[in-house]
PDB file of C-alpha atoms in Angstrom:
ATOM      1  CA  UNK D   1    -139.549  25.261 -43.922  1.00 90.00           C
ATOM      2  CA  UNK D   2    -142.022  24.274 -41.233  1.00 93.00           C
ATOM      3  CA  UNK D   3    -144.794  25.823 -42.872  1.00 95.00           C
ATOM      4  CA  UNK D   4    -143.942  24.039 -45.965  1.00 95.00           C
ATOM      5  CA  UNK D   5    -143.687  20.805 -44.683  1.00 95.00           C
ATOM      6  CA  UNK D   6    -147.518  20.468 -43.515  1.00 95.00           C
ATOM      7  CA  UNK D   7    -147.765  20.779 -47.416  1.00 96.00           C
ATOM      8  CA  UNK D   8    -147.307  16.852 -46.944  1.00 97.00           C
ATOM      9  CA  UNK D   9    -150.795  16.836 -45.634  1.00 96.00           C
ATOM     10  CA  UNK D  10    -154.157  16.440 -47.031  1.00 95.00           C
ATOM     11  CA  UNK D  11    -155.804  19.784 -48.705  1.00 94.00           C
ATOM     12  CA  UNK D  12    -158.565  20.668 -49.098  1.00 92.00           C
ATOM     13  CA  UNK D  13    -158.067  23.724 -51.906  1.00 92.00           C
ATOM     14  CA  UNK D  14    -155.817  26.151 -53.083  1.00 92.00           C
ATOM     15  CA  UNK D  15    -156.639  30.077 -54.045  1.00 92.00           C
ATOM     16  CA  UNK D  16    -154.188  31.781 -56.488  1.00 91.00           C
ATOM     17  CA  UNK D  17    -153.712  35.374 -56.367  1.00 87.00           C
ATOM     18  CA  UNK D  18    -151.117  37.590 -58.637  1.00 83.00           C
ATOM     19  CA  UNK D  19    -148.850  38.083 -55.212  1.00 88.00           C
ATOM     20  CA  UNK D  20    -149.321  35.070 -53.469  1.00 91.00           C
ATOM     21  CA  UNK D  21    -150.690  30.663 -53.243  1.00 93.00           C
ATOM     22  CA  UNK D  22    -152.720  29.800 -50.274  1.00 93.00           C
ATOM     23  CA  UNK D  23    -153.592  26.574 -49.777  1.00 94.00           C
ATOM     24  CA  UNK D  24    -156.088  25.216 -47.216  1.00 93.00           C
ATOM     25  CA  UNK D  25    -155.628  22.258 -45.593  1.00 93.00           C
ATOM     26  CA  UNK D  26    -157.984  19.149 -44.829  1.00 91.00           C
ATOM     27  CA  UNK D  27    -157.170  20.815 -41.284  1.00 89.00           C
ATOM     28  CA  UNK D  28    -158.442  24.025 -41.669  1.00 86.00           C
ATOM     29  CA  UNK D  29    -155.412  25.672 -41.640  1.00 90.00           C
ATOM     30  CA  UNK D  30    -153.917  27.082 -44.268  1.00 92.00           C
ATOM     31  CA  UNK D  31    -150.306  28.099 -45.834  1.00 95.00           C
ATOM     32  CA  UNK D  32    -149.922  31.150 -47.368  1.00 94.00           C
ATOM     33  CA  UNK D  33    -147.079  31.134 -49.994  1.00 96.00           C
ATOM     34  CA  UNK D  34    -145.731  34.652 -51.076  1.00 95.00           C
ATOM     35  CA  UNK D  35    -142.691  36.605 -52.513  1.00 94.00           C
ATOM     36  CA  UNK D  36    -140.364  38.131 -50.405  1.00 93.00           C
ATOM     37  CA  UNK D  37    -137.727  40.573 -51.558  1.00 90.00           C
ATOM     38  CA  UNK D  38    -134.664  41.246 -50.762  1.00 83.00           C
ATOM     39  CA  UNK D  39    -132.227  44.046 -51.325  1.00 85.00           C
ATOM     40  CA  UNK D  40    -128.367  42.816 -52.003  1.00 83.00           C
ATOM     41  CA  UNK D  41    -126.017  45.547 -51.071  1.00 80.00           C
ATOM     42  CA  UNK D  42    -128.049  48.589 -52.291  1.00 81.00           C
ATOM     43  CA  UNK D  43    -126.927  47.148 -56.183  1.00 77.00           C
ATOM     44  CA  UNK D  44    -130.380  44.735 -56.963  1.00 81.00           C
ATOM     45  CA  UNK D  45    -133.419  43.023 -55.094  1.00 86.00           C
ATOM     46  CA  UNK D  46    -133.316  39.599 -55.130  1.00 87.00           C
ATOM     47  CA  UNK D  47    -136.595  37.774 -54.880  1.00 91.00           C
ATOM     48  CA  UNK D  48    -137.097  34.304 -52.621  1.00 92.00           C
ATOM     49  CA  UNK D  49    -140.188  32.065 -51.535  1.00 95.00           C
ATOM     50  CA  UNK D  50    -141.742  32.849 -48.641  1.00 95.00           C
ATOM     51  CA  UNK D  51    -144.464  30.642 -46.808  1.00 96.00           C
ATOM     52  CA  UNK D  52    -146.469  31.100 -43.778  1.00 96.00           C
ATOM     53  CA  UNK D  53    -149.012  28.791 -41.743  1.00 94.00           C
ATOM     54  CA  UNK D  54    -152.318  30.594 -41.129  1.00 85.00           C
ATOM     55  CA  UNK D  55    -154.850  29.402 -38.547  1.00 73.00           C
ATOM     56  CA  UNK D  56    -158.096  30.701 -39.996  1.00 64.00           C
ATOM     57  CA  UNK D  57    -157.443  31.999 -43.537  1.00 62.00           C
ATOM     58  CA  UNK D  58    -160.533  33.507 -44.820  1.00 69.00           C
ATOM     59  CA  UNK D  59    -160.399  31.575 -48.001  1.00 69.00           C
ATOM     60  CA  UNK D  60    -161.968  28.825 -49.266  1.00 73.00           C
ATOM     61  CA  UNK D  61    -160.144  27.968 -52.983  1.00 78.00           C
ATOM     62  CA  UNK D  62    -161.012  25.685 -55.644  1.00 86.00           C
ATOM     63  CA  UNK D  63    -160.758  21.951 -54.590  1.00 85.00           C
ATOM     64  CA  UNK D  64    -157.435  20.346 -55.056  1.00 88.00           C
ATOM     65  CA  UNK D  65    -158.556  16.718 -55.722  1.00 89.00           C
ATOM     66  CA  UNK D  66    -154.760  15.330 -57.347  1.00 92.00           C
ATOM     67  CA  UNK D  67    -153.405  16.611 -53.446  1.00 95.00           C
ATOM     68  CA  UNK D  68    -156.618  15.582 -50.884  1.00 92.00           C
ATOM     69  CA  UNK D  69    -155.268  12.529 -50.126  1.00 93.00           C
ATOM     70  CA  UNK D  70    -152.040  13.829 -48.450  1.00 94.00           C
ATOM     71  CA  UNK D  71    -148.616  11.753 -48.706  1.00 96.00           C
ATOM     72  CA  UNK D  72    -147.603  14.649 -50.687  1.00 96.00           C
ATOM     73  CA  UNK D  73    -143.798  15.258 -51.683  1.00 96.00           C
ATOM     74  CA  UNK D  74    -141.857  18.498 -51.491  1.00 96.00           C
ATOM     75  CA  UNK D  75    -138.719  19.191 -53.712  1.00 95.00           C
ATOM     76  CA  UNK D  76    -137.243  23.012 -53.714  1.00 95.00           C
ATOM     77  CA  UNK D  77    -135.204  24.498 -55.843  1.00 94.00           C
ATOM     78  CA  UNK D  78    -132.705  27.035 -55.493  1.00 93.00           C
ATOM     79  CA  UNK D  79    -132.262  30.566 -58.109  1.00 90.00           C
ATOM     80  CA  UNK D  80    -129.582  32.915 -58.160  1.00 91.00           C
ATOM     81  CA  UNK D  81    -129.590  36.409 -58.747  1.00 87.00           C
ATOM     82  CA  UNK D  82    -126.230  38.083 -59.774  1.00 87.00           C
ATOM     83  CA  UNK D  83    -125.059  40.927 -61.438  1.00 85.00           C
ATOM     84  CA  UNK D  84    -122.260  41.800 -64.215  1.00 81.00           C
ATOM     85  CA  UNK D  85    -119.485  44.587 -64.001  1.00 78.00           C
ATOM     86  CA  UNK D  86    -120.212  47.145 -66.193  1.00 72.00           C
ATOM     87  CA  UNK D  87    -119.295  46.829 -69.634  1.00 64.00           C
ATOM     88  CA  UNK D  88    -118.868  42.866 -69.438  1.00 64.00           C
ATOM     89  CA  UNK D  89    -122.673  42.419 -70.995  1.00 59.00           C
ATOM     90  CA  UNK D  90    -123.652  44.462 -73.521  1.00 58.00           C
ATOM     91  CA  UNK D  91    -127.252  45.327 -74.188  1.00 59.00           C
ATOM     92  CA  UNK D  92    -128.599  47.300 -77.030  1.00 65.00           C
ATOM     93  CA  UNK D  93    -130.245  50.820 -75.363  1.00 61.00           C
ATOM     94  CA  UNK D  94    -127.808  49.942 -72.474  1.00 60.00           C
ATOM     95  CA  UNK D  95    -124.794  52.526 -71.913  1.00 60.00           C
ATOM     96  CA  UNK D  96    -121.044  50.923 -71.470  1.00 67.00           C
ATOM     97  CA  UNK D  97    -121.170  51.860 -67.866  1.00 64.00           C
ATOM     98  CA  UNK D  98    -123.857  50.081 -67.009  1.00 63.00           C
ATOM     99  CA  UNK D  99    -124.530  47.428 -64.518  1.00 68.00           C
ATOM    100  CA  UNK D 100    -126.693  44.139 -66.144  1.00 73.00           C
ATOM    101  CA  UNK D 101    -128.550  41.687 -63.073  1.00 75.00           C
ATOM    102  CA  UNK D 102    -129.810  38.632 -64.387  1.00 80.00           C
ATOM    103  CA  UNK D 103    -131.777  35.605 -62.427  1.00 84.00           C
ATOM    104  CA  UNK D 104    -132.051  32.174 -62.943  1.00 85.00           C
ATOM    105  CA  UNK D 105    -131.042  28.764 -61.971  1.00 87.00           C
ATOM    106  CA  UNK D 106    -127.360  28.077 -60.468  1.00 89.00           C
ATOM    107  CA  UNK D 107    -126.749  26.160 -64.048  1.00 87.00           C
ATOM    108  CA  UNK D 108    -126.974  29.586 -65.515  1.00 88.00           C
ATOM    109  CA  UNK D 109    -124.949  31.515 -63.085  1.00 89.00           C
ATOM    110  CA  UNK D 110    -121.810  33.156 -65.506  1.00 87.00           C
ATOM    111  CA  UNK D 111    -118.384  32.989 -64.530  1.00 88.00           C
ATOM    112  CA  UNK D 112    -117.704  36.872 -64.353  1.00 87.00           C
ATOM    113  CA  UNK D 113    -120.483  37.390 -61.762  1.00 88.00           C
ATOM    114  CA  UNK D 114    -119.765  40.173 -59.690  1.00 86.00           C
ATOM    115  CA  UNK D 115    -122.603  39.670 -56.835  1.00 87.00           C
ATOM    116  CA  UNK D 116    -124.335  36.426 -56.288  1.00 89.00           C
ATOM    117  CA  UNK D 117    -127.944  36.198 -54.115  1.00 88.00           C
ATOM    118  CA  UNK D 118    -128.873  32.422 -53.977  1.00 91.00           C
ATOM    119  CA  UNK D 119    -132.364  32.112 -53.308  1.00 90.00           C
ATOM    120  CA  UNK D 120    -134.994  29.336 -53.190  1.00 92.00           C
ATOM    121  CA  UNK D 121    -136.814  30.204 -56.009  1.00 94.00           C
ATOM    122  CA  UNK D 122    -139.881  27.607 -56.347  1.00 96.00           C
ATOM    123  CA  UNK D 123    -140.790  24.416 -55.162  1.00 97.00           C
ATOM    124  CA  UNK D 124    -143.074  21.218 -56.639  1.00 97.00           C
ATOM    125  CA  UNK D 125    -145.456  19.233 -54.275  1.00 97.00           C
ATOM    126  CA  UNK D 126    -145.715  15.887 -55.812  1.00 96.00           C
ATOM    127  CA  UNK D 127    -148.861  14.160 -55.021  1.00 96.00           C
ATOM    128  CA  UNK D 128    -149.076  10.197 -54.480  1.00 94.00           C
ATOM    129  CA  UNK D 129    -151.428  10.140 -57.601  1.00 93.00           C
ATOM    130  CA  UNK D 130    -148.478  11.510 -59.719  1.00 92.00           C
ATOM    131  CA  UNK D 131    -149.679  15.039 -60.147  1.00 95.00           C
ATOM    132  CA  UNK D 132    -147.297  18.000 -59.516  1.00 95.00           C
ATOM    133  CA  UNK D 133    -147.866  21.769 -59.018  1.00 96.00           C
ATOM    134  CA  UNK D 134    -144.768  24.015 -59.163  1.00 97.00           C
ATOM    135  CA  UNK D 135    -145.037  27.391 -57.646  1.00 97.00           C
ATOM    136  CA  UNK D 136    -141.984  29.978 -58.472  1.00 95.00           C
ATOM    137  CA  UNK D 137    -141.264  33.334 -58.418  1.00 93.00           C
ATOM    138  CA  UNK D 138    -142.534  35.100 -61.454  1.00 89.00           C
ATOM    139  CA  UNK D 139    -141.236  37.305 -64.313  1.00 84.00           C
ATOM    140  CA  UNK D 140    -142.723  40.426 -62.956  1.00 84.00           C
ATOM    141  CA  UNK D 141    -141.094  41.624 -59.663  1.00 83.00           C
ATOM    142  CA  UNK D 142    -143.215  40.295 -56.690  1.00 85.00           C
ATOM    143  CA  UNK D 143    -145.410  37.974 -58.547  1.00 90.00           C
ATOM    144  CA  UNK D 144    -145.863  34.112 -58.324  1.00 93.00           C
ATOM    145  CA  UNK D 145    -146.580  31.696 -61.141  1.00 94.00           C
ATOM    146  CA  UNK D 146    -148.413  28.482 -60.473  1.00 95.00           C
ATOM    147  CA  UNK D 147    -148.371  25.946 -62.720  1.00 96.00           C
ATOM    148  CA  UNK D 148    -150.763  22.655 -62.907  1.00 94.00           C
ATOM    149  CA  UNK D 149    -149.908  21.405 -66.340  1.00 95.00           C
ATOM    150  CA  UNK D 150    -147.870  18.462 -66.410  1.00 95.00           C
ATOM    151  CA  UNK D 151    -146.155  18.448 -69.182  1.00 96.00           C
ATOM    152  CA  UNK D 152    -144.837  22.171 -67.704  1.00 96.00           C
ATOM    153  CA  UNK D 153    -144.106  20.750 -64.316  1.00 96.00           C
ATOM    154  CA  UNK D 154    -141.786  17.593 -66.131  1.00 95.00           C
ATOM    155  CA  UNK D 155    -140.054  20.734 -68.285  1.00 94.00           C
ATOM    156  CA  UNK D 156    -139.202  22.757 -65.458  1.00 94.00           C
ATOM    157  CA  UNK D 157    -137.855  19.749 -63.430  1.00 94.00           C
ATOM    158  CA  UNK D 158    -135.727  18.924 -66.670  1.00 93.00           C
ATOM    159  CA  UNK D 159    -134.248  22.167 -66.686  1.00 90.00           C
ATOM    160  CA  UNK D 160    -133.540  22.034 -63.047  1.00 89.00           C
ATOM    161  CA  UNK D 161    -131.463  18.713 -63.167  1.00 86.00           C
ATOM    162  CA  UNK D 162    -134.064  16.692 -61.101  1.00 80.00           C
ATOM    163  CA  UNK D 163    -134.196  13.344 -61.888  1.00 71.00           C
ATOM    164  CA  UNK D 164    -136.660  11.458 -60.590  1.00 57.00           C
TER     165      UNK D 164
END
């Protein structure tokens, strides 16, 4: 959370990588933004936000003029990973015994869930010029998605019930 908040500062640019967001700070530091996993009960991994404040971070980025100004808002958002008892979901290729995990958002969270992770799964920063960036865990195990596009950014906050 700490490293997240200086997020509310000026920046100076942001690097994207497959497996992690760092984003460099008018300071000179930087926060490092990855995915962290974590295994529930020896059934599924469950994947979370993770972010980190680096002192020197060996980066430099593209310039992030919409966030250089500082003033910035954060809103996170919280995902859920869960599984179903076997035969509950069906799948086709997918025997009667087995056990189906699903993630998403606690809207989508069925009532037959067996085991529940809640995670915080992404996060916007809002900047005072109106711009947003949302950064969430990605499709593929491990991987972040970063996304700049507006229209994007307004969809996913839809989805997630924010209201501005």
């Amino acid at each position: 959370m700490a490293a997240l908040r200086t997020l509310r500062g000026a920046w100076r640019g942001l690097s994207v990588a497959e497996h992690d967001v760092t984003i460099i700070l008018q300071t000179g530091a930087a926060v490092r933004v990855s995915v962290d996993t974590a295994d529930v009960e020896g059934l599924f991994d469950a994947y979370r936000l993770s972010a980190e404040v680096a002192s020197s971070p060996g980066v430099y980025g593209v310039p992030a003029e919409d966030f250089i100004s500082g003033n910035n808002d954060i809103v996170l958002f919280t995902g859920v990973t869960w599984s179903e008892a076997p035969g509950t979901v069906r799948a086709e290729g997918m025997s009667e015994q087995a056990t189906m995990h699903f993630s998403g958002h606690p809207g989508q969270l069925s009532e037959t869930a067996e085991v529940v992770c809640i995670t915080t799964d992404a996060f916007v920063v809002a900047s005072t010029v109106g711009r947003g960036l949302l950064i969430r865990t990605g499709l593929r195990p491990g991987s972040l998605e970063v996304e700049r596009d507006q229209a994007k950014v307004r969809e996913f906050l839809v989805e997630r019930g924010y209201d501005q």
